[in-house]
Coordinates of C-alpha atoms in Angstrom, one line a residue:
Chain A
M530 CA 116.3 111.8 -43.0
I531 CA 117.5 115.3 -43.5
P532 CA 118.6 116.8 -46.9
A533 CA 122.1 118.1 -47.4
E534 CA 122.6 121.8 -47.1
F535 CA 121.6 124.0 -50.1
S536 CA 121.0 127.7 -50.6
Y537 CA 117.5 128.7 -51.5
V538 CA 116.0 131.2 -53.9
R539 CA 112.4 132.1 -54.1
P540 CA 111.6 134.1 -57.2
S541 CA 108.1 135.5 -57.8
T542 CA 108.1 136.0 -61.6
V543 CA 109.3 133.9 -64.6
D544 CA 112.0 136.5 -65.4
E545 CA 113.3 136.4 -61.8
A546 CA 113.2 132.6 -61.9
V547 CA 115.1 132.4 -65.3
A548 CA 117.7 134.9 -63.9
A549 CA 118.0 132.9 -60.6
L550 CA 118.5 129.6 -62.5
S551 CA 121.1 130.9 -64.9
G552 CA 123.0 132.6 -62.1
A553 CA 123.0 129.5 -60.0
G554 CA 125.3 127.4 -62.1
E555 CA 125.2 123.7 -63.1
D556 CA 124.4 122.4 -59.6
A557 CA 121.1 124.2 -59.3
K558 CA 117.8 122.4 -59.2
V559 CA 114.4 123.7 -59.8
L560 CA 111.8 123.0 -57.1
A561 CA 108.3 122.8 -58.4
G562 CA 105.8 120.8 -56.3
G563 CA 108.7 118.8 -54.7
Q564 CA 106.8 115.5 -54.6
S565 CA 109.6 113.7 -56.5
L566 CA 112.5 116.0 -55.6
M567 CA 111.9 116.2 -51.9
P568 CA 112.3 112.4 -51.4
L569 CA 115.5 112.5 -53.6
L570 CA 116.8 115.3 -51.4
R571 CA 116.0 113.5 -48.2
L572 CA 117.7 110.3 -49.4
R573 CA 120.6 112.5 -50.6
L574 CA 120.3 111.1 -54.1
A575 CA 120.1 114.7 -55.3
L576 CA 122.7 117.1 -53.8
P577 CA 122.0 120.5 -55.4
E578 CA 123.9 123.6 -54.2
V579 CA 121.0 125.9 -55.0
L580 CA 117.3 125.3 -55.0
V581 CA 115.2 127.6 -57.1
D582 CA 111.7 127.3 -55.7
L583 CA 108.9 128.2 -58.1
D584 CA 106.2 128.0 -55.4
R585 CA 105.4 131.7 -55.5
V586 CA 105.6 132.2 -59.3
D587 CA 101.9 132.6 -59.7
E588 CA 102.0 133.4 -63.4
M589 CA 103.2 129.9 -64.0
R590 CA 100.0 128.4 -62.5
E591 CA 97.7 129.7 -65.2
I592 CA 95.7 127.4 -67.5
R593 CA 94.4 129.3 -70.5
D594 CA 92.6 128.8 -73.8
E595 CA 94.7 129.6 -76.9
G596 CA 92.3 128.7 -79.6
D597 CA 93.6 125.4 -81.1
N598 CA 95.6 124.7 -77.9
V599 CA 95.2 124.8 -74.2
F600 CA 98.2 126.2 -72.5
I601 CA 98.9 124.6 -69.1
G602 CA 101.3 126.5 -66.9
A603 CA 104.1 124.3 -65.5
M604 CA 103.2 125.2 -61.9
A605 CA 99.5 124.2 -62.3
T606 CA 99.1 121.6 -59.6
H607 CA 97.6 118.2 -60.4
Y608 CA 94.7 119.2 -58.2
N609 CA 94.0 122.2 -60.3
V610 CA 94.6 120.4 -63.6
I611 CA 91.9 117.8 -62.7
R612 CA 89.4 120.5 -61.8
D613 CA 89.9 123.0 -64.6
P614 CA 87.3 122.5 -67.4
L615 CA 89.7 123.9 -70.0
V616 CA 92.1 120.9 -69.6
P617 CA 91.8 118.3 -72.3
A618 CA 90.0 115.1 -71.1
L619 CA 93.0 112.7 -71.5
V620 CA 95.2 115.0 -69.5
A621 CA 92.6 115.4 -66.7
K622 CA 91.8 111.7 -66.6
T623 CA 95.4 110.6 -66.4
T624 CA 96.3 113.3 -63.8
A625 CA 93.5 111.9 -61.6
T626 CA 95.5 108.6 -61.4
V627 CA 98.7 110.2 -60.3
A628 CA 99.8 109.3 -56.7
D629 CA 97.2 110.3 -54.1
P630 CA 95.3 113.5 -53.0
A631 CA 97.9 115.0 -50.8
V632 CA 100.6 114.6 -53.4
R633 CA 98.3 116.0 -56.1
H634 CA 97.8 119.1 -54.0
R635 CA 101.5 119.9 -54.2
G636 CA 102.7 118.0 -57.3
T637 CA 102.7 120.0 -60.5
F638 CA 102.0 119.3 -64.2
G639 CA 105.4 120.8 -65.4
G640 CA 107.3 119.2 -62.6
S641 CA 106.2 115.7 -63.5
L642 CA 107.2 116.3 -67.1
A643 CA 110.6 118.0 -66.4
H644 CA 111.4 115.1 -64.0
A645 CA 111.1 112.8 -67.0
D646 CA 110.5 109.7 -65.0
P647 CA 109.8 106.8 -67.4
A648 CA 107.2 105.5 -64.8
G649 CA 105.5 109.0 -64.7
D650 CA 102.0 109.0 -66.3
L651 CA 101.9 112.4 -68.0
P652 CA 104.9 112.1 -70.4
A653 CA 103.2 109.4 -72.4
V654 CA 100.1 111.6 -72.6
M655 CA 102.1 114.5 -73.9
L656 CA 103.6 112.3 -76.5
A657 CA 100.3 110.8 -77.6
L658 CA 98.7 114.3 -77.9
D659 CA 101.8 115.8 -79.7
A660 CA 102.0 118.6 -77.1
T661 CA 104.7 121.3 -77.2
M662 CA 106.9 122.1 -74.2
V663 CA 107.6 125.8 -73.9
A664 CA 111.0 126.6 -72.2
R665 CA 112.5 129.9 -71.2
S666 CA 116.2 130.8 -70.7
P667 CA 118.3 134.0 -70.9
R668 CA 118.4 133.3 -74.6
G669 CA 114.6 133.6 -74.9
S670 CA 111.8 131.2 -75.5
R671 CA 112.1 127.7 -77.1
D672 CA 109.4 125.3 -78.3
I673 CA 110.2 121.6 -77.8
P674 CA 107.9 119.0 -79.3
A675 CA 107.1 116.2 -76.8
A676 CA 108.7 113.7 -79.2
D677 CA 112.1 115.5 -78.6
F678 CA 111.6 116.4 -75.0
F679 CA 112.0 113.1 -73.2
V680 CA 115.6 112.1 -73.9
D681 CA 116.5 109.4 -71.4
Y682 CA 115.9 108.1 -67.9
L683 CA 115.1 111.2 -65.7
T684 CA 116.6 113.3 -68.5
S685 CA 114.7 115.9 -70.5
A686 CA 115.9 118.1 -73.4
L687 CA 116.0 121.1 -71.1
E688 CA 119.4 122.8 -70.8
P689 CA 120.6 123.5 -67.2
D690 CA 119.6 127.1 -67.5
E691 CA 116.2 126.4 -69.2
L692 CA 113.0 126.5 -67.3
L693 CA 109.8 124.7 -68.5
V694 CA 107.2 127.4 -68.2
G695 CA 104.2 125.5 -69.6
V696 CA 102.9 123.2 -72.3
R697 CA 100.7 123.8 -75.3
V698 CA 98.3 120.8 -75.6
P699 CA 96.4 120.6 -78.9
K700 CA 92.6 120.3 -78.6
L701 CA 91.1 117.3 -80.4
G702 CA 87.5 117.3 -81.7
D703 CA 84.4 115.8 -80.2
D704 CA 84.9 112.7 -82.4
W705 CA 87.9 111.7 -80.3
G706 CA 87.6 109.5 -77.2
F707 CA 90.3 109.0 -74.5
H708 CA 91.5 106.6 -71.9
Y709 CA 94.6 106.0 -69.7
E710 CA 95.0 102.4 -68.6
K711 CA 97.4 102.0 -65.8
F712 CA 98.6 98.8 -64.1
H713 CA 100.1 99.2 -60.7
R714 CA 100.5 97.1 -57.6
T715 CA 99.0 99.4 -55.0
A716 CA 96.7 102.4 -55.1
Q717 CA 99.4 105.1 -55.0
S718 CA 102.3 103.3 -56.6
W719 CA 104.0 104.0 -59.9
A720 CA 102.8 102.5 -63.1
V721 CA 104.3 99.1 -63.9
V722 CA 103.1 99.9 -67.4
G723 CA 100.6 102.6 -68.5
V724 CA 98.9 103.2 -71.8
A725 CA 97.5 106.5 -73.0
A726 CA 95.1 106.2 -75.9
A727 CA 93.2 108.7 -78.1
V728 CA 90.8 107.3 -80.7
Q729 CA 89.0 109.2 -83.4
R730 CA 85.7 107.4 -84.2
S731 CA 83.2 107.7 -87.0
N732 CA 80.3 105.3 -87.6
G733 CA 82.0 102.4 -86.0
T734 CA 85.3 102.9 -87.7
V735 CA 88.6 104.2 -86.4
G736 CA 89.7 107.4 -88.1
A737 CA 93.0 107.7 -86.3
A738 CA 94.5 106.4 -83.1
R739 CA 97.4 107.7 -81.0
I740 CA 99.0 105.7 -78.2
G741 CA 101.7 106.6 -75.7
L742 CA 103.3 103.9 -73.5
T743 CA 104.5 104.6 -69.9
N744 CA 107.5 102.6 -68.5
M745 CA 108.2 100.6 -71.6
G746 CA 111.6 102.1 -72.0
P747 CA 113.8 104.9 -70.5
Y748 CA 111.4 107.4 -72.0
P749 CA 107.7 107.3 -73.1
I750 CA 107.2 105.5 -76.4
R751 CA 104.7 106.0 -79.2
A752 CA 103.1 102.6 -80.2
S753 CA 103.2 103.5 -83.9
A754 CA 102.7 100.0 -85.2
V755 CA 99.4 99.7 -83.2
E756 CA 98.3 103.1 -84.4
S757 CA 98.7 102.1 -88.0
A758 CA 97.1 98.7 -87.5
A759 CA 94.0 100.2 -85.7
S760 CA 93.5 103.2 -88.1
G761 CA 90.8 102.6 -90.7
G762 CA 89.7 99.4 -89.0
P763 CA 86.5 98.7 -87.1
A764 CA 86.2 100.2 -83.6
S765 CA 85.6 96.8 -81.9
A766 CA 87.3 95.1 -79.0
D767 CA 88.4 92.2 -81.3
A768 CA 90.0 94.5 -83.8
F769 CA 91.8 96.4 -81.0
R770 CA 93.0 93.2 -79.4
S771 CA 94.5 92.2 -82.7
A772 CA 96.1 95.6 -83.4
A773 CA 97.5 95.7 -79.9
E774 CA 99.6 92.6 -80.6
A775 CA 102.2 95.0 -81.9
A776 CA 102.2 97.1 -78.7
A777 CA 105.6 95.9 -77.5
E778 CA 107.4 96.5 -80.8
A779 CA 110.3 98.9 -80.6
T780 CA 110.1 99.1 -76.8
D781 CA 112.9 98.5 -74.3
P782 CA 111.1 97.8 -71.0
P783 CA 113.1 97.5 -67.7
S784 CA 113.2 94.4 -65.5
D785 CA 112.8 95.2 -61.8
L786 CA 111.1 94.1 -58.7
N787 CA 107.7 95.1 -60.2
G788 CA 108.1 92.9 -63.2
S789 CA 110.3 91.4 -65.9
A790 CA 110.7 92.9 -69.3
D791 CA 108.7 90.0 -70.8
Y792 CA 105.9 90.6 -68.3
R793 CA 105.9 94.3 -69.2
R794 CA 105.7 93.4 -72.9
H795 CA 102.7 91.2 -72.1
L796 CA 101.1 94.0 -70.1
A797 CA 101.7 96.5 -73.0
R798 CA 99.6 94.3 -75.3
V799 CA 96.8 93.7 -72.9
L800 CA 96.6 97.3 -71.6
T801 CA 96.8 98.8 -75.1
A802 CA 93.8 96.7 -76.2
R803 CA 91.9 97.8 -73.1
A804 CA 92.8 101.4 -73.5
L805 CA 91.8 101.5 -77.1
T806 CA 88.5 99.8 -76.4
A807 CA 87.7 102.1 -73.5
A808 CA 88.7 105.2 -75.5
A809 CA 86.5 104.2 -78.4
T810 CA 83.4 103.4 -76.4
V811 CA 83.2 106.7 -74.5
Chain B
M1418 CA 118.9 132.0 -42.8
P1419 CA 115.4 132.7 -44.1
R1420 CA 112.8 134.0 -41.7
I1421 CA 109.3 132.6 -41.9
K1422 CA 106.0 133.6 -40.5
V1423 CA 103.5 130.7 -40.3
E1424 CA 100.3 130.1 -38.5
V1425 CA 100.0 126.7 -36.9
D1426 CA 96.8 125.6 -35.2
G1427 CA 95.7 129.2 -34.9
V1428 CA 98.9 130.6 -33.4
T1429 CA 101.3 132.7 -35.4
Y1430 CA 105.1 131.9 -35.2
E1431 CA 108.1 133.7 -36.6
D1432 CA 111.3 131.7 -36.9
D1433 CA 114.6 131.6 -38.6
V1434 CA 114.9 128.3 -40.4
E1435 CA 117.5 126.6 -42.5
P1436 CA 116.2 126.1 -46.0
R1437 CA 116.6 122.3 -45.7
L1438 CA 114.4 122.1 -42.6
L1439 CA 111.4 119.9 -43.4
L1440 CA 108.0 121.2 -42.3
V1441 CA 107.4 118.0 -40.2
H1442 CA 110.7 118.6 -38.4
Y1443 CA 109.8 122.3 -37.8
L1444 CA 106.4 121.2 -36.4
R1445 CA 107.8 118.5 -34.1
D1446 CA 111.3 119.8 -33.1
R1447 CA 110.8 123.5 -33.0
L1448 CA 107.1 123.9 -32.1
G1449 CA 106.8 120.7 -30.1
K1450 CA 103.8 119.6 -32.1
V1451 CA 104.7 115.9 -31.8
G1452 CA 101.1 114.9 -32.6
T1453 CA 102.3 114.7 -36.2
P1454 CA 104.5 111.6 -36.6
I1455 CA 107.1 110.8 -39.2
G1456 CA 106.4 107.4 -40.8
C1457 CA 108.2 106.4 -43.9
D1458 CA 110.2 109.5 -44.8
T1459 CA 109.5 108.8 -48.5
T1460 CA 106.1 110.4 -49.2
N1461 CA 104.4 107.1 -49.2
C1462 CA 102.7 106.5 -45.9
G1463 CA 100.8 109.7 -45.2
A1464 CA 101.4 109.5 -41.4
C1465 CA 102.7 113.1 -41.4
T1466 CA 99.7 114.6 -43.3
V1467 CA 98.7 118.1 -42.2
L1468 CA 96.5 120.7 -43.8
M1469 CA 98.2 123.7 -45.5
D1470 CA 95.8 126.5 -46.3
G1471 CA 93.1 123.8 -46.0
L1472 CA 94.6 121.2 -48.3
S1473 CA 96.2 118.0 -47.2
V1474 CA 100.0 117.8 -47.7
K1475 CA 102.6 115.3 -46.5
S1476 CA 104.7 117.5 -44.2
C1477 CA 107.8 115.4 -44.9
S1478 CA 107.7 116.6 -48.5
V1479 CA 107.3 120.3 -47.8
L1480 CA 110.1 122.6 -46.7
A1481 CA 109.4 124.7 -43.6
V1482 CA 110.4 127.8 -45.7
Q1483 CA 107.6 126.9 -48.1
A1484 CA 105.0 127.2 -45.3
D1485 CA 106.0 130.9 -45.0
G1486 CA 102.8 133.0 -45.0
R1487 CA 100.6 129.8 -44.9
A1488 CA 98.2 128.4 -42.3
I1489 CA 98.9 124.9 -41.1
T1490 CA 96.5 122.7 -39.2
T1491 CA 97.8 119.6 -37.4
I1492 CA 96.0 116.9 -35.4
E1493 CA 96.7 119.1 -32.3
G1494 CA 94.5 121.9 -33.7
L1495 CA 91.3 119.9 -34.1
G1496 CA 89.9 119.5 -30.6
I1497 CA 88.3 122.5 -28.9
D1498 CA 88.4 122.9 -25.1
G1499 CA 89.3 119.3 -24.5
Q1500 CA 86.5 118.1 -26.7
L1501 CA 87.5 115.7 -29.5
H1502 CA 86.7 116.8 -33.1
P1503 CA 83.8 114.7 -34.6
M1504 CA 86.3 112.9 -36.8
Q1505 CA 88.5 112.0 -33.8
Q1506 CA 85.4 110.9 -31.9
A1507 CA 84.3 108.7 -34.8
F1508 CA 87.8 107.1 -35.0
H1509 CA 87.5 106.4 -31.2
E1510 CA 83.9 105.0 -31.4
E1511 CA 84.5 102.8 -34.4
H1512 CA 87.9 101.5 -33.1
A1513 CA 89.6 102.8 -36.2
L1514 CA 93.1 102.3 -34.9
Q1515 CA 95.2 99.8 -33.2
C1516 CA 98.8 101.1 -32.8
G1517 CA 97.7 104.6 -33.6
Y1518 CA 100.7 105.6 -35.6
C1519 CA 98.9 106.4 -38.9
T1520 CA 95.9 107.9 -37.1
P1521 CA 96.8 111.6 -37.1
G1522 CA 97.5 111.5 -40.8
M1523 CA 94.5 109.4 -41.5
I1524 CA 92.3 111.9 -39.7
M1525 CA 93.7 114.9 -41.5
A1526 CA 93.3 113.2 -44.9
S1527 CA 89.8 112.2 -43.9
L1528 CA 89.0 115.9 -43.2
D1529 CA 90.4 116.8 -46.6
L1530 CA 88.2 114.2 -48.2
L1531 CA 85.0 115.6 -46.5
R1532 CA 85.9 119.1 -47.5
E1533 CA 85.2 118.2 -51.1
N1534 CA 82.7 115.4 -50.6
A1535 CA 80.5 115.7 -47.4
D1536 CA 78.8 112.4 -48.0
P1537 CA 81.3 110.0 -49.5
S1538 CA 80.5 106.3 -50.4
E1539 CA 82.7 103.5 -49.1
D1540 CA 84.6 103.4 -52.4
E1541 CA 85.1 107.2 -52.4
I1542 CA 86.5 107.0 -48.9
R1543 CA 89.0 104.2 -49.9
E1544 CA 90.0 106.2 -52.9
G1545 CA 90.3 109.4 -50.9
L1546 CA 92.6 107.8 -48.3
E1547 CA 94.8 106.0 -50.9
G1548 CA 97.8 108.0 -49.8
N1549 CA 97.6 106.9 -46.1
L1550 CA 98.8 103.5 -45.0
C1551 CA 97.6 101.5 -42.0
R1552 CA 99.4 98.3 -41.1
C1553 CA 97.0 97.2 -38.3
T1554 CA 93.4 97.6 -39.1
G1555 CA 92.8 96.4 -42.6
Y1556 CA 91.0 99.7 -43.1
Q1557 CA 87.5 98.4 -42.4
N1558 CA 87.0 100.4 -39.2
I1559 CA 88.7 103.5 -40.7
V1560 CA 86.2 103.5 -43.5
R1561 CA 83.4 103.0 -41.0
A1562 CA 84.7 105.9 -38.9
V1563 CA 84.8 108.3 -41.8
R1564 CA 81.3 107.4 -42.8
R1565 CA 80.2 108.0 -39.2
A1566 CA 82.0 111.3 -39.0
A1567 CA 80.5 112.4 -42.3
D1568 CA 77.0 111.7 -40.9
D1569 CA 77.7 113.4 -37.6
M1570 CA 79.3 116.5 -39.2
R1571 CA 76.4 116.9 -41.7
G1572 CA 74.0 116.5 -38.8
A1573 CA 75.8 119.1 -36.8
A1574 CA 75.8 121.5 -39.8
K1575 CA 72.1 121.0 -40.2
E1576 CA 71.5 121.9 -36.5
V1577 CA 73.5 125.1 -37.0
T1578 CA 71.6 126.2 -40.1
S1579 CA 68.0 125.3 -39.0

C-alpha cells in the first residue's frame, strides 16, 4: 500500500518546525517517529497535503533535569526514554511495554501523546503523574496540563499550528512506588485496558494514590474514586481489591473485537487492584 | 523531488525519491534488494525489518527520504564472500524456518537483540522478537537458532580477542 502524495518539509530546529507547520495550513501533519502515522498514511486514512518531519530536530530529543521536574523532549524515542536514568520510573516502565523493539527505536514519546490514542499507554501515565505538556506556536509557548490535553478520540488540545515540544514530568519522592498493568491479547498489540498506578507508602499505610486508566473511554481517565478509597488505608492486597471496586466508575469504555464494555469494566477493577498492589510492594 | 544519499549494505546510493516512497519499496524496487519482503504493510509482522544506523526498524514504516544520510543493513548485506552470517547459519542448522517469509526480518531483529544482549535467555529472546511474526514454526526452532548463534558469535569473538 502506497501513501497518497504529499509535500515534505524537514526542519532542523524548533523555530523552523513551528514556522513550517504554521505556513503549511490546516491539512498539514507532523511526522514524529511515524509508527502510528505511517500505517494511517499507507491505509490512506490520513491524507495530509504537507508532512512536517521532525526527525532531524535534534534539540527536541533532549531529556533534562529541571529540579522538581524532568523535561522529556517530544522527539525522545521510546528506546531512549527506557534507557535514560533521568526518566521517572513509571514512565520508563510503561514505555518498555509499548509495541516492540523495532517500533520503540522509531516511535517517540511526544508522538504517542500528541496522537492521543485512547489505547496508547503513555497518556494515562501523564494523567496520573500530573505532567505538563509544553506546546509552541507562532504565538509563543503554552503549558497544557495533562488533564486538559487529551480531549477526545485521537484528539489533543493542540491547535493545528501548535507543536508539542516536550513534557514536564514531576518527580515523586522515594516513598512512591509505581506500576503499569496492561492487558493485551498478543505481545505487541494495543492495551485492551491498562492501569498506571503510583502509590505513596509509609509504614504499611497508603499516603496517596494516583491512577490513570488506558482505553476506558475516548481519552485517559483518572480513577478518582479508587484514589480516595485507597488513600489513608492499609497498603494490602485486600484493601486494594476493595478500593479497586470503584475503578470503572465514571468511565465510558468502548465495545470492540477485543472486548465488550462490560468486560473492560471488569478488567479495570481487576487490573487496578493488581497495579496498586504491585506499585505498593516495590 | 528530494535527493537522498544512503548507504545500503556497504554501498552508497544517490537517488531522487518521491517523499511518499517507503524505505522498503526503495530497497526492493529501486535497488533490487528483494531479500527484504513486505509482509503485513501495517507495522505488525516485522518481515521487512532492516537495521538503520545499527537499530532495527520496520522498513514499511520509514520513508525513503528519512533514510537520507543513514546506513541501512538488509539481509543481503550479512553474508561475506558467499559465507552465511553465523545467525543465518544457525537458522539453517536449527531448521528455524518453514516457508521462509518471516526469516529475513527475524534474522535482522535477532541481530538487534544480540547487539544489546550477547547471551540472552529463552525468555529474553521471545521478548526481543515480539515484533516479528512467524506463522509456520511455532517459534521453538527460531529461539533455538538465536541461542545457537549467540553461542557461536561469542565463541568467535573470543577467538579474535585471545
